[in-house]
Amino acid sequence: MRTQVAIIGGGPSGLLLGQLLHRKGIDAVILERQTKAHVLSRIRAGVLEQGLVDLMREAGVSARLEREALLHDGTILSYDNDQVHIDFRKHAGSAVTVYGQTEVTRDLYEAREAAGAQTIFQVEGVEIHGADSDAPYVTYVKDGSEQRLDCDFVAGCDGFHGVSRKTIPESVRTEYEKVYPFGWLGILSETPPVNHELIYASSSRGFALCSMRNPHLSRYYLQCSLSDKVESWSDEAFWDELRRRIPQEAAEALVTGPSIEKSIAPLRSFVTEPMRWGRLFLCGDAAHIVPPTGAKGLNSAASDVHYLYHGLLSHYQDKDDEGIERYSEKALARVWKVERFSWWMTSLLHRFPEQTEFDLKMQQAEIAYLSESDVAQAALARNYVGLPY
Ligand code: RFL
Ligand code: PHB
């Protein structure tokens, strides 16, 4: 089989790239290790930057989002009972869109199927060959038989545990990593959100986040120990702990109910350089991970897709390779700024096991400064709504 762009991974990065290319008549085949149902069962991101919304529109998949998504003009940061409101419109001139990653992925799969574009699910043993040559190809096993997909380019959209990054020889690759000494325990519940905007809550008991998917579906997170097990957190224990970490006013308004999903995610900052090796391009979590505190993972996957899509478009339409040759440099320049913001939000709002009294005072002083400084609020707002591409 032959295609122009072989896309490894049918998560949001691979699907968005595939749909954008398809609209321009560029052929792509997606190879996905899991079933579609499995990909759609992952509850992950919830906050979309305008750049991602614009790409969804360009890909022709924004109709449902435009009908159903919530626009948030700001967010709240709290420290025990003190609250700072960050006004996105005032400081950054735009809002963010609250719409689940599950919905983004569902809309992209539907459009892909309607277009008759090919996605091959449950592939095993994907290997990328000749990425540093003019004739790359991908081999994989489907239903027990080995297959070969020849292509012009390979887009490695296969997430943090995928094969694409590891295809780049270690002698060429540099990895930067910071692992945080805690995780996030998240639940989804069919209850109305506690507040019309997200609340990022720092407290002496650790961090908590009040988020949502829609007016009837809430998403809450608690900073937890890495040794915690989901099974040992009953719904009741979760709600009790959440009430202790958020401002009293919110705790009193909180509507609780049974959880419909509960999971623990570790927190990590990670970047690999370069993001291109010959004809192989890494996109999204395959190349970088952020702790979720700044809501940036999916959004930085989208900015990679933007750079790669435009690079490929110039190659096919104008025979201009500048975009693909400079892909890694352009993508990484933005990635590192997003890494900094996510690390900063995480450092500001969590309790660290080894934290000294001095460290704590620094966090408190920074939050106090944020609450009285327009400039500091503007810096947070501009990063949160999304840096320009
Ligand atoms: P994904 O979503 O991991 O998709 C990769 C796909 O590749 C497949 N795959 C393979 N396929 C073929 N062969 C192989 N060898 C393969 N290996 C893997 C996988 O099955 C999968 O389908 O990566 P992608 O597309 O780059 O998308 C990245 C985002 O999913 C991720 O950055 C976000 O979810 C991060 N994230 C958030 N991002 C935001 O922008 N805003 C948020 O509010 C936000 N909240 C979050 C988050 C991530 C979280 N977790 C659980 C990590 C909250 C949480 C709790
Ligand atoms: C979410 O709704 O899942 C969410 C929102 C904001 C974050 C992280 C996760 O910073």
Tab-separated table of C-alpha atoms in Angstrom, residues 78-80 182 200-209 221-224 241-242 244-246 349-352 355:
chain	number	residue	atom	x	y	z
A	78	SER	CA	-7.521	30.367	45.128
A	79	TYR	CA	-5.299	29.987	48.146
A	80	ASP	CA	-7.380	28.658	51.030
A	182	PHE	CA	2.755	13.616	43.053
A	200	TYR	CA	-7.418	26.263	40.469
A	201	ALA	CA	-7.170	25.802	44.236
A	202	SER	CA	-3.963	25.779	46.229
A	203	SER	CA	-4.350	24.780	49.868
A	204	SER	CA	-2.332	23.548	52.801
A	205	ARG	CA	-3.694	20.039	51.994
A	206	GLY	CA	-2.522	20.191	48.374
A	207	PHE	CA	-3.887	21.300	45.022
A	208	ALA	CA	-7.421	20.794	43.659
A	209	LEU	CA	-9.047	21.736	40.367
A	221	TYR	CA	-8.999	16.719	40.363
A	222	LEU	CA	-7.038	16.327	43.591
A	223	GLN	CA	-3.271	16.329	43.960
A	224	CYS	CA	-2.505	12.855	45.360
A	241	GLU	CA	-11.100	16.069	50.485
A	242	LEU	CA	-12.165	18.382	47.647
A	244	ARG	CA	-11.337	20.910	52.317
A	245	ARG	CA	-9.134	22.279	49.534
A	246	ILE	CA	-11.446	24.748	47.760
A	349	LEU	CA	-0.072	25.709	43.186
A	350	HIS	CA	1.047	22.291	44.490
A	351	ARG	CA	2.458	21.180	47.828
A	352	PHE	CA	5.813	19.481	47.369
A	355	GLN	CA	8.963	21.894	50.595
